[in-house]
Amino acid sequence: MALLLLQAVAGLAGAALWLAAGFSAVGPAPDDATPRSRRSARTPRERMPVLAFVAGGTLALAGAVALALVLAGRGWWFAGEKIVIALPLQLIGLAAGVLGLVWWLTGRRPAAGRTLVLGGGYAMAAAALATWLIGYPPQPVAALLLFAAVALGTGLTWALLAHRGRRAVAGFAGFLALLLVAGIGWSWLSDTAAPTLEAGTGHGHGAAAVVDANDGAVASRSVETLRTPADAPGEVRRFELTAAHHTVELAGGDSVEAWGFGGDSLPGPELRVTEGDLVEATLANRDIERGVTLHWHGYDVPNGEDGVAGVTQNAVAPGGTFISRFVADTAGTYWYHTHQAGSEGVRRGLYGMLVVEPAGGVAEDLDLSVPVHTLGGAVFLGEIDGPQQIDAEPGSTVRLRVANTDRSPLRVLVAGAPFRISAVDGRDVEGGAEVRGEALRLGAGARADLVFTMPDAPVRFETDASEASVISFVPGGDATSTSEGAPSEIEAAPELDLLAYGDAARPELGPFTAEGVLVLDRMPRFVGGAPIYAYTVNGQVFPHIEPLVVHEGDLMRITVANRGFDVHPMHVHGHHVLVLARDGEAATGAPLWLDTVDVRPGEVWELALRADNPGIWMDHCHDLEHAAQGMMMSLAYTGVTTPFEHGGAHANRPE
């Protein structure tokens, strides 16, 4: 992240200083029409500020180029447009600026000289803006528009400084305005084209980035057919969830208007089942006008049960119902939430916990679900905002199933006892040793099971979301034992690295048969037809991002690179990915299978995905505001189609 920021600052500084040199290059010099005999070189007083700006700008420009080359060494994703677009612009700008400076200093062609100095500054400014306007991958049309804008801007400057008359000024200004309109129109057309969610619907960079060794005809099938069979085995566990407005009372006495899946509390009811059960959940919408769905976050259900409005079903309107069925065949900690306008719905309370207990039962004496959620400025740990106290017998074992249901990263800590990370994102972590005083970071949407043995003294579960909202475990029956007033340890605690945690043999994966690249960024785009500073994948926004395309049975290597300055917890539906490496460093701990990968600024993650669950699956940032602003795409199996649409009569909003 530091390199990206420094390179951007250096490029902008170089452009600004060269432009300052051009604007400072004034004085009583004659224009280019003055006879040569009456022209004179600049005085030292006139030269000094201009030369100072030029020297500083050239040094900054050199620094920007050097940093771009360093970034290229870290990955082409960070430097593509900087090398193929910005570097030529910078070299052209430098050459023009130096030539113009010589003309201006000698007084030979002062107006043309000043024009070239300013034109060089325009080229350098365009080079700096390429990162923010074009991004990765470099786009030829956008590059041509940028070069043309520099040329027309320089022409307009010449017409003004050389006093070429209104016709020349109006001509250059008109062409520049037309170019601006054309650029905006081109961007609007590309961002409002037909959606590209299914395999084979797009022809851009994303499709070209996927290499599949299993080409061939595949029978077409709809996501509607990818549902749990009517004769699926297992004891049926039926649940009814009603989405509705309600009021939540805060510990401080205030109340907050919320949405929920039943009752007047936060979160929705915990759904706790046993491995092998057949879950049947009936969702009813009482009065959520935008509509709702049920998405089983982290559970690899059949595609038709995934609950994504506009992709696997239509949003459930007020008065409507939808029945979701799946076999709970994998024990672990998961959660459910709406996937219709989720950036608002989840924030307001449309979420709950799903716990699948092992067939042999839970090993710990005390097993608690702790979804962490912020509503109305209050942080809830489970159903309570503020401090909680729970009795636990010394020597008993405690499992905390922690889920980050917020949009921001969360750090959690067990203070007062050593603990181990038993599972992450619903998958067991083998061979993990006990740790003490280390914090675990959970990206938005992620979960972790923390297990500890209760000592004779109090234990606190803390998060960095709130000092007030803590859970204190006290030795059972000891009314005098308390952790109230104990200093928080979370802020000073070092962070545990999950990629080096645990000890178990890594699986033999076999050869990769597909490749995918996701480059995360932010730049001006149109989302829903409106211009915003959007969150992009491979330079595009939802629903126009080329899908990752797989055949059933593929083993896909996915590279995720974050070029921006925001954290992006990337969540893939219907699958877990195996972490191979981060920033070129191979994972050394127990195999880490994630459904939510917290990609920080400047990071590059390498992941493996086994394509064993056919469908059209969302792959998006679980900071749902980022998803709503463009950072959403699909993992599409060949031959799978969907009859559902983004927007439309059902106002489907899949984030």
XYZ file of C-alpha atoms in Angstrom:
655
model
C 0.000 0.000 0.000
C 2.826 2.401 0.859
C 4.428 1.896 -2.575
C 1.127 2.521 -4.350
C 0.569 5.718 -2.386
C 4.134 6.968 -2.868
C 4.023 6.298 -6.603
C 0.731 8.163 -6.948
C 2.000 11.113 -4.910
C 5.257 11.280 -6.888
C 3.427 11.246 -10.220
C 0.985 13.958 -9.155
C 3.787 16.070 -7.669
C 5.836 15.846 -10.862
C 2.871 16.945 -12.968
C 1.964 19.758 -10.580
C 5.508 21.145 -10.537
C 5.866 21.070 -14.335
C 2.504 22.820 -14.649
C 3.669 25.361 -12.080
C 6.760 25.925 -14.235
C 4.555 26.598 -17.252
C 2.313 29.022 -15.401
C 5.387 30.762 -13.905
C 6.981 31.218 -17.313
C 5.648 34.749 -17.825
C 7.266 38.100 -18.294
C 7.677 40.875 -20.788
C 8.924 38.556 -23.511
C 7.566 39.085 -27.024
C 5.388 36.516 -28.677
C 6.450 34.256 -31.534
C 5.517 36.874 -34.147
C 8.117 39.325 -32.844
C 11.181 39.654 -35.111
C 14.116 37.540 -33.954
C 16.300 40.610 -33.575
C 14.065 41.982 -30.832
C 13.933 38.712 -28.792
C 16.137 38.169 -25.758
C 16.995 35.430 -23.284
C 15.385 35.349 -19.861
C 16.960 37.170 -16.962
C 18.168 35.199 -13.912
C 15.246 36.551 -11.884
C 12.799 35.187 -14.485
C 14.603 31.864 -14.830
C 15.055 30.873 -11.177
C 11.459 29.990 -10.156
C 10.804 28.194 -13.426
C 14.011 26.150 -13.193
C 13.273 25.318 -9.555
C 9.836 23.968 -10.478
C 11.310 22.018 -13.405
C 14.051 20.490 -11.261
C 11.601 19.435 -8.571
C 9.105 18.118 -11.120
C 11.743 16.090 -12.932
C 12.976 14.527 -9.685
C 9.406 13.647 -8.683
C 8.786 12.201 -12.138
C 11.920 10.060 -11.904
C 10.741 8.809 -8.540
C 7.312 7.920 -9.960
C 8.914 5.956 -12.815
C 11.284 4.129 -10.446
C 8.418 3.204 -8.113
C 6.340 2.003 -11.075
C 9.164 -0.380 -12.010
C 9.341 -1.618 -8.404
C 5.572 -2.201 -8.436
C 5.911 -4.105 -11.708
C 8.270 -6.438 -9.896
C 5.526 -7.147 -7.353
C 3.029 -7.958 -10.087
C 1.807 -6.601 -13.403
C -1.572 -5.910 -11.744
C -0.020 -3.014 -9.820
C 1.849 -1.443 -12.735
C 0.209 -2.375 -16.051
C -1.248 1.031 -16.915
C 1.741 2.765 -15.309
C 4.107 1.104 -17.787
C 2.123 0.927 -21.040
C 0.146 4.191 -20.717
C 1.611 6.477 -18.055
C 5.295 5.944 -18.914
C 4.915 6.941 -22.606
C 2.907 9.984 -21.527
C 5.595 10.936 -19.014
C 8.393 10.553 -21.585
C 6.473 12.570 -24.185
C 5.712 15.196 -21.565
C 9.337 15.378 -20.453
C 10.618 15.737 -24.021
C 8.062 18.423 -24.832
C 8.717 20.226 -21.579
C 12.493 20.296 -22.034
C 12.213 21.556 -25.610
C 9.717 24.202 -24.557
C 11.932 25.240 -21.647
C 14.916 25.762 -23.988
C 12.813 27.880 -26.363
C 11.431 29.936 -23.519
C 14.827 30.450 -21.840
C 16.521 31.583 -25.060
C 13.591 33.733 -26.112
C 13.578 32.087 -29.556
C 9.923 30.975 -29.527
C 8.483 32.094 -26.174
C 4.770 31.378 -26.757
C 5.444 27.943 -28.277
C 8.001 27.252 -25.543
C 5.564 28.023 -22.760
C 2.894 25.982 -24.552
C 5.193 22.942 -24.666
C 6.103 23.301 -20.980
C 2.399 23.368 -20.092
C 1.659 20.587 -22.574
C 4.349 18.485 -20.941
C 2.659 19.119 -17.625
C -0.686 18.042 -19.116
C 0.884 14.788 -20.324
C 2.373 14.113 -16.895
C -0.966 14.895 -15.218
C -2.703 12.504 -17.613
C -0.096 9.864 -16.731
C -0.858 10.281 -13.038
C -4.614 10.171 -13.696
C -4.314 6.960 -15.737
C -4.146 4.981 -12.493
C -7.392 6.488 -11.252
C -9.293 6.682 -14.546
C -8.143 3.574 -16.440
C -6.646 1.219 -13.871
C -6.029 -2.432 -14.631
C -6.160 -3.888 -17.224
C -4.921 -1.113 -19.551
C -7.720 -0.308 -21.994
C -6.719 0.900 -25.492
C -9.806 3.066 -26.059
C -9.391 4.841 -22.725
C -5.675 5.334 -23.428
C -6.412 6.892 -26.834
C -8.925 9.250 -25.241
C -6.332 10.304 -22.673
C -3.638 10.954 -25.320
C -6.131 12.892 -27.442
C -7.158 15.021 -24.450
C -3.509 15.959 -23.864
C -3.045 16.904 -27.515
C -6.211 19.002 -27.660
C -5.457 20.657 -24.329
C -2.005 21.606 -25.598
C -3.509 22.923 -28.820
C -5.988 25.044 -26.894
C -3.145 26.453 -24.776
C -1.160 27.331 -27.914
C -4.183 29.056 -29.453
C -4.562 31.193 -26.342
C -0.878 32.033 -25.766
C -0.090 32.685 -29.434
C -3.228 34.811 -29.852
C -4.499 32.703 -32.756
C -7.980 34.198 -32.577
C -11.415 33.103 -31.494
C -11.874 30.574 -34.289
C -8.796 28.533 -33.270
C -9.667 28.754 -29.556
C -13.261 27.720 -30.207
C -12.151 24.864 -32.457
C -9.787 23.312 -29.936
C -12.218 23.905 -27.054
C -15.073 22.346 -29.026
C -13.097 19.237 -29.954
C -11.951 18.895 -26.337
C -15.551 19.118 -25.113
C -16.647 16.537 -27.691
C -13.852 14.235 -26.586
C -14.945 14.598 -22.965
C -18.546 13.789 -23.867
C -17.403 10.823 -25.984
C -15.313 9.464 -23.109
C -18.195 9.723 -20.667
C -20.540 8.160 -23.216
C -18.173 5.271 -23.891
C -17.874 4.607 -20.155
C -21.644 4.803 -19.725
C -22.263 2.364 -22.567
C -19.756 -0.169 -21.184
C -21.207 0.114 -17.678
C -24.825 -0.260 -18.814
C -24.374 -3.095 -21.291
C -26.057 -6.471 -20.950
C -25.127 -8.322 -17.720
C -22.339 -10.902 -17.898
C -23.118 -13.488 -15.220
C -23.304 -16.695 -17.259
C -20.353 -18.496 -18.839
C -19.811 -17.465 -22.448
C -21.703 -14.149 -22.231
C -18.692 -11.858 -22.286
C -15.661 -11.211 -24.427
C -13.516 -8.903 -22.329
C -10.447 -9.242 -20.148
C -12.061 -11.554 -17.595
C -12.972 -14.136 -20.206
C -9.519 -13.945 -21.721
C -7.933 -14.429 -18.306
C -9.602 -17.824 -17.844
C -7.779 -20.813 -19.327
C -9.802 -24.036 -19.324
C -8.492 -27.385 -20.487
C -11.910 -29.050 -20.810
C -13.405 -27.302 -23.832
C -16.394 -29.026 -25.315
C -20.174 -28.985 -25.566
C -22.009 -28.858 -22.247
C -25.740 -29.422 -21.840
C -27.602 -26.327 -20.717
C -29.409 -26.309 -17.366
C -31.060 -23.604 -15.321
C -30.238 -22.652 -11.754
C -33.880 -23.511 -11.001
C -33.050 -27.195 -11.538
C -30.102 -27.089 -9.124
C -32.167 -27.602 -5.989
C -32.137 -30.181 -3.207
C -33.971 -33.333 -4.392
C -37.385 -33.994 -2.900
C -36.188 -37.399 -1.653
C -32.999 -36.076 -0.009
C -32.088 -38.114 3.093
C -31.980 -36.904 6.679
C -34.245 -36.054 9.571
C -36.252 -32.998 8.549
C -35.695 -29.919 10.703
C -38.253 -27.251 9.851
C -37.819 -23.564 10.622
C -40.007 -20.546 9.944
C -38.381 -17.143 9.553
C -40.466 -14.005 9.126
C -38.745 -10.872 7.883
C -40.303 -7.785 9.433
C -39.734 -4.364 10.957
C -39.301 -4.309 14.727
C -37.777 -2.266 17.520
C -34.613 -3.243 19.414
C -34.090 -1.943 22.944
C -30.493 -0.946 23.692
C -28.784 -1.457 27.038
C -28.586 2.312 27.531
C -32.374 2.654 27.349
C -32.684 3.916 23.777
C -34.494 2.012 21.062
C -33.521 1.441 17.435
C -35.741 0.672 14.476
C -34.492 -2.558 12.942
C -35.352 -5.337 10.543
C -35.191 -8.956 11.602
C -36.077 -12.576 10.940
C -38.434 -12.980 13.883
C -39.116 -11.561 17.344
C -37.972 -8.217 18.712
C -34.345 -9.127 19.332
C -31.122 -9.045 17.411
C -30.059 -11.305 15.674
C -32.611 -13.674 14.129
C -33.145 -17.046 15.801
C -30.167 -19.389 15.963
C -30.716 -22.418 13.733
C -28.894 -25.299 15.396
C -29.030 -28.684 13.700
C -27.079 -31.935 13.658
C -24.859 -33.150 10.874
C -26.993 -35.191 8.478
C -30.250 -33.308 9.151
C -32.359 -32.033 6.265
C -32.936 -28.322 6.865
C -36.192 -26.854 5.569
C -36.509 -23.126 6.160
C -39.638 -21.226 5.158
C -38.998 -17.519 4.653
C -41.960 -15.163 4.850
C -41.790 -11.441 4.200
C -44.210 -9.479 6.338
C -43.339 -5.880 5.515
C -39.817 -5.431 4.111
C -40.721 -3.378 1.047
C -37.417 -3.892 -0.779
C -37.834 -7.653 -0.545
C -35.693 -10.326 1.166
C -33.968 -13.641 0.553
C -32.176 -16.255 2.666
C -28.502 -16.766 1.854
C -26.613 -19.442 3.795
C -23.273 -17.722 4.194
C -20.408 -20.210 3.983
C -22.623 -23.255 3.522
C -22.088 -24.976 0.193
C -25.753 -25.564 -0.606
C -27.066 -26.445 -4.082
C -27.099 -23.345 -6.284
C -30.893 -22.987 -6.343
C -30.914 -22.714 -2.524
C -28.280 -19.957 -2.398
C -30.775 -17.129 -1.958
C -29.303 -14.461 -4.271
C -31.941 -12.154 -5.724
C -31.606 -11.802 -9.475
C -29.305 -14.807 -9.826
C -30.833 -17.891 -8.148
C -34.333 -16.540 -7.393
C -36.420 -13.406 -7.284
C -36.578 -11.329 -4.138
C -39.429 -12.332 -1.826
C -41.857 -9.396 -1.812
C -44.108 -8.475 1.156
C -46.687 -11.220 1.573
C -44.541 -13.736 -0.309
C -42.708 -16.889 0.825
C -39.817 -19.053 -0.287
C -38.806 -22.502 1.008
C -35.109 -23.342 1.118
C -33.970 -26.954 1.648
C -30.520 -28.483 2.017
C -28.782 -31.381 3.723
C -26.580 -30.223 6.599
C -23.735 -32.539 5.676
C -20.820 -30.443 6.996
C -20.504 -29.551 10.672
C -19.367 -26.039 11.538
C -20.252 -22.416 12.224
C -22.124 -20.458 9.567
C -24.646 -17.664 9.347
C -27.587 -16.612 7.242
C -28.641 -13.223 5.926
C -30.591 -11.546 3.183
C -28.959 -11.245 -0.227
C -31.424 -8.684 -1.545
C -30.164 -5.122 -1.021
C -27.956 -6.638 1.672
C -25.938 -3.466 2.211
C -29.031 -2.133 3.970
C -30.809 -5.311 5.039
C -27.902 -6.973 6.849
C -26.904 -3.711 8.531
C -30.449 -3.288 9.836
C -30.590 -6.789 11.289
C -31.603 -9.375 8.673
C -29.123 -12.021 9.814
C -28.769 -14.958 12.195
C -26.533 -17.897 13.070
C -26.532 -21.399 11.585
C -24.717 -24.026 13.666
C -24.304 -27.585 12.414
C -23.177 -29.802 15.290
C -21.135 -32.945 14.572
C -23.084 -36.190 14.484
C -21.289 -37.287 17.657
C -22.131 -34.094 19.521
C -20.107 -31.040 20.552
C -16.987 -31.843 22.565
C -17.035 -28.678 24.711
C -19.072 -28.213 27.883
C -20.267 -24.734 26.923
C -20.994 -23.871 23.287
C -21.978 -20.272 22.467
C -22.685 -18.436 19.218
C -21.352 -14.877 19.245
C -22.305 -12.895 16.142
C -20.779 -9.420 16.400
C -22.939 -6.677 14.930
C -23.231 -2.895 15.092
C -26.664 -1.264 15.122
C -27.494 2.282 16.102
C -23.939 2.838 17.304
C -24.187 -0.073 19.745
C -22.127 -3.261 19.372
C -24.025 -6.494 19.963
C -22.301 -9.703 21.044
C -25.100 -12.138 20.348
C -28.343 -10.611 21.618
C -26.825 -8.081 24.037
C -25.050 -4.768 23.614
C -22.862 -3.963 26.575
C -21.225 -6.217 29.180
C -22.349 -9.801 29.791
C -21.415 -12.278 32.523
C -21.598 -16.062 32.190
C -20.841 -18.683 34.844
C -18.389 -21.403 33.815
C -17.052 -24.169 36.038
C -13.260 -24.227 36.424
C -11.862 -26.986 34.232
C -14.799 -26.900 31.832
C -14.208 -26.243 28.149
C -15.804 -23.349 26.271
C -16.343 -22.922 22.525
C -17.089 -19.436 21.179
C -18.460 -19.448 17.636
C -17.593 -15.895 16.590
C -19.007 -14.354 13.417
C -18.231 -10.904 12.053
C -21.574 -9.755 10.629
C -20.412 -6.146 10.181
C -18.814 -4.572 7.096
C -15.411 -3.828 8.689
C -12.578 -6.098 9.887
C -12.802 -7.263 13.485
C -10.103 -8.225 15.982
C -11.074 -10.637 18.761
C -9.236 -11.919 21.823
C -9.706 -14.262 24.766
C -8.026 -12.550 27.739
C -7.204 -14.455 30.903
C -6.702 -17.928 29.451
C -4.828 -19.574 26.594
C -7.062 -20.496 23.663
C -6.832 -22.229 20.337
C -8.516 -21.645 16.996
C -10.509 -24.794 16.422
C -12.144 -23.821 13.126
C -12.254 -20.985 10.612
C -15.148 -20.362 8.211
C -16.768 -23.624 9.241
C -13.723 -25.816 8.542
C -11.604 -27.407 11.276
C -8.031 -26.198 11.717
C -5.830 -29.150 12.646
C -2.924 -29.104 15.080
C -3.342 -25.554 16.323
C -1.457 -24.849 19.556
C -2.855 -22.715 22.342
C -2.025 -19.022 22.151
C -2.158 -16.341 24.799
C -2.418 -12.607 24.367
C -2.719 -12.714 20.561
C -5.651 -11.251 18.647
C -7.369 -12.937 15.720
C -8.504 -10.783 12.804
C -11.794 -11.672 11.105
C -12.781 -10.025 7.851
C -16.397 -9.050 7.252
C -18.453 -12.228 6.987
C -15.755 -14.515 8.426
C -16.132 -16.853 11.402
C -13.804 -18.561 13.859
C -14.340 -21.059 16.688
C -12.255 -20.196 19.760
C -11.841 -22.895 22.418
C -10.421 -22.488 25.921
C -10.426 -24.253 29.267
C -11.933 -22.250 32.105
C -9.360 -21.419 34.832
C -10.047 -20.457 38.461
C -10.010 -16.749 37.505
C -12.251 -14.678 35.227
C -11.839 -14.752 31.435
C -12.915 -12.005 29.024
C -13.911 -12.176 25.393
C -13.031 -8.812 23.815
C -13.264 -7.186 20.408
C -11.842 -3.975 19.018
C -15.363 -2.926 18.013
C -16.271 -1.817 21.549
C -14.644 -1.613 24.973
C -18.070 -1.762 26.623
C -19.383 -4.872 24.874
C -17.501 -7.795 26.421
C -18.372 -11.251 27.690
C -16.959 -12.130 31.105
C -16.716 -15.787 32.106
C -16.490 -16.201 35.867
C -15.846 -19.350 37.928
C -19.233 -20.880 38.605
C -20.860 -19.977 41.883
C -18.208 -17.433 42.870
C -20.186 -14.210 43.334
C -17.030 -12.252 44.193
C -15.159 -13.185 41.030
C -15.506 -10.662 38.212
C -13.528 -9.133 35.362
C -15.362 -5.816 35.605
C -12.920 -2.925 35.382
C -10.112 -5.055 33.984
C -8.089 -3.180 31.354
C -8.693 -4.083 27.743
C -5.936 -6.119 26.090
C -7.167 -6.122 22.502
C -5.512 -2.941 21.232
C -1.994 -3.862 22.300
C -2.256 -7.534 21.319
C -0.172 -8.717 18.343
C -2.061 -10.328 15.479
C -2.069 -14.077 14.968
C -1.151 -15.181 11.438
C -3.567 -17.918 10.403
C -1.434 -18.876 7.398
C 1.213 -20.173 9.798
C -1.169 -21.622 12.415
C -1.695 -25.320 12.934
C 0.146 -28.370 11.711
C -1.317 -30.830 9.248
C -0.450 -32.334 5.884
C -1.442 -30.201 2.937
C -3.744 -31.892 0.418
C -2.542 -33.140 -2.935
C -4.449 -30.982 -5.387
C -3.342 -32.190 -8.804
C -2.814 -30.001 -11.897
C -4.731 -26.757 -12.306
C -7.113 -26.808 -15.266
C -8.374 -23.209 -15.017
C -6.937 -19.845 -14.016
C -8.617 -16.667 -12.842
C -7.354 -13.216 -11.898
C -9.276 -10.679 -9.799
C -7.735 -7.214 -9.597
C -9.548 -5.080 -7.021
C -9.545 -1.312 -7.414
C -11.587 1.869 -7.279
C -12.269 4.347 -10.074
C -15.016 6.469 -11.670
C -17.662 4.265 -13.247
C -21.418 4.113 -13.764
C -23.325 1.812 -11.392
C -27.013 1.439 -12.097
C -26.625 4.193 -14.678
C -25.381 6.704 -12.087
C -21.804 8.045 -11.983
C -19.957 7.171 -8.778
C -16.424 6.513 -7.578
C -17.034 2.779 -7.841
C -15.348 -0.378 -6.582
C -14.146 -2.446 -9.526
C -12.880 -5.904 -10.437
C -10.631 -6.033 -13.504
C -11.651 -2.464 -14.295
C -15.385 -3.197 -14.486
C -18.432 -3.018 -12.210
C -21.339 -5.368 -11.547
C -23.115 -6.751 -13.515
C -20.605 -6.268 -16.343
C -17.535 -7.976 -14.874
C -16.531 -11.014 -16.897
C -17.204 -14.145 -14.832
C -14.674 -16.690 -13.704
C -15.621 -19.598 -15.968
C -15.197 -23.246 -14.968
C -16.273 -26.703 -16.056
C -17.467 -29.058 -13.361
C -14.424 -30.880 -11.983
C -11.943 -28.101 -12.745
C -9.265 -27.146 -10.264
C -8.944 -23.368 -10.548
C -6.073 -21.216 -9.365
C -7.363 -17.764 -8.435
C -5.081 -14.771 -7.928
C -6.574 -11.824 -6.055
C -4.625 -8.534 -6.075
C -5.779 -5.428 -4.207
C -4.581 -2.231 -5.960
C -6.732 0.051 -3.852
C -6.590 1.571 -0.392
C -9.608 -0.270 1.087
C -9.816 -3.716 2.650
C -11.862 -6.161 0.568
C -13.166 -9.346 2.257
C -13.835 -11.382 -0.883
C -16.557 -14.006 -0.399
C -17.201 -16.769 -2.894
C -20.548 -18.565 -2.687
C -21.001 -22.313 -2.852
C -17.316 -23.174 -2.337
C -14.374 -22.895 0.004
C -10.953 -21.940 -1.313
C -7.631 -23.284 -0.104
C -5.073 -20.580 0.644
C -1.848 -21.285 -1.265
C 0.126 -18.099 -0.643
C -0.053 -14.445 0.333
C 2.333 -11.891 -1.176
C 4.442 -14.707 -2.580
C 4.877 -16.417 0.803
C 3.443 -19.934 0.823
C 1.015 -20.885 3.597
C 2.896 -23.047 6.094
C 0.256 -23.942 8.697
C -2.602 -26.384 8.549
C -4.641 -26.262 5.323
C -6.749 -23.105 5.545
C -10.077 -23.404 3.744
C -11.917 -20.089 3.596
C -15.128 -18.773 2.132
C -14.192 -15.158 2.949
C -10.655 -13.949 2.167
C -9.713 -10.636 3.794
C -7.525 -8.933 1.163
C -5.775 -5.863 2.540
C -4.428 -2.989 0.397
C -1.445 -4.057 -1.694
C -1.857 -7.762 -0.929
C -1.830 -10.599 -3.474
C -3.456 -13.903 -2.523
C -3.196 -17.177 -4.406
C -6.097 -19.562 -3.876
C -7.250 -22.953 -5.124
C -10.902 -23.756 -5.827
C -12.356 -27.141 -6.712
C -15.325 -26.703 -9.075
C -17.576 -29.354 -7.545
C -20.868 -27.481 -7.059
C -22.440 -26.454 -10.404
C -24.230 -23.155 -10.682
C -23.845 -19.420 -11.093
C -22.265 -18.253 -7.871
C -21.629 -14.751 -6.619
C -18.077 -13.737 -5.787
C -18.072 -10.344 -4.104
C -16.687 -8.075 -1.442
C -18.477 -8.666 1.874
C -18.160 -5.050 2.797
C -21.618 -4.913 1.264
C -21.360 -1.191 0.574
C -18.479 -2.057 -1.763
C -20.586 -4.786 -3.360
C -23.470 -2.344 -3.874
C -21.011 0.044 -5.559
C -19.777 -2.469 -8.112
C -17.480 -5.081 -6.527
C -19.556 -8.137 -7.404
C -19.149 -10.779 -10.096
C -19.909 -14.435 -10.722
C -18.196 -17.805 -10.742
C -20.028 -19.403 -13.658
C -20.108 -23.070 -14.639
C -20.366 -23.740 -18.348
C -23.859 -24.683 -19.426
C -25.633 -23.150 -16.409
C -28.118 -20.352 -17.085
C -30.441 -18.205 -15.015
C -33.911 -16.870 -15.883
C -33.663 -14.223 -13.167
C -32.497 -10.682 -13.803
C -30.855 -7.837 -11.978
C -33.490 -5.142 -11.375
C -36.547 -5.894 -13.472
C -40.114 -6.259 -12.225
C -38.929 -7.749 -8.914
C -36.392 -4.954 -8.278
C -33.712 -7.574 -7.623
C -30.558 -6.217 -5.997
C -28.165 -9.134 -5.470
C -25.702 -7.492 -3.058
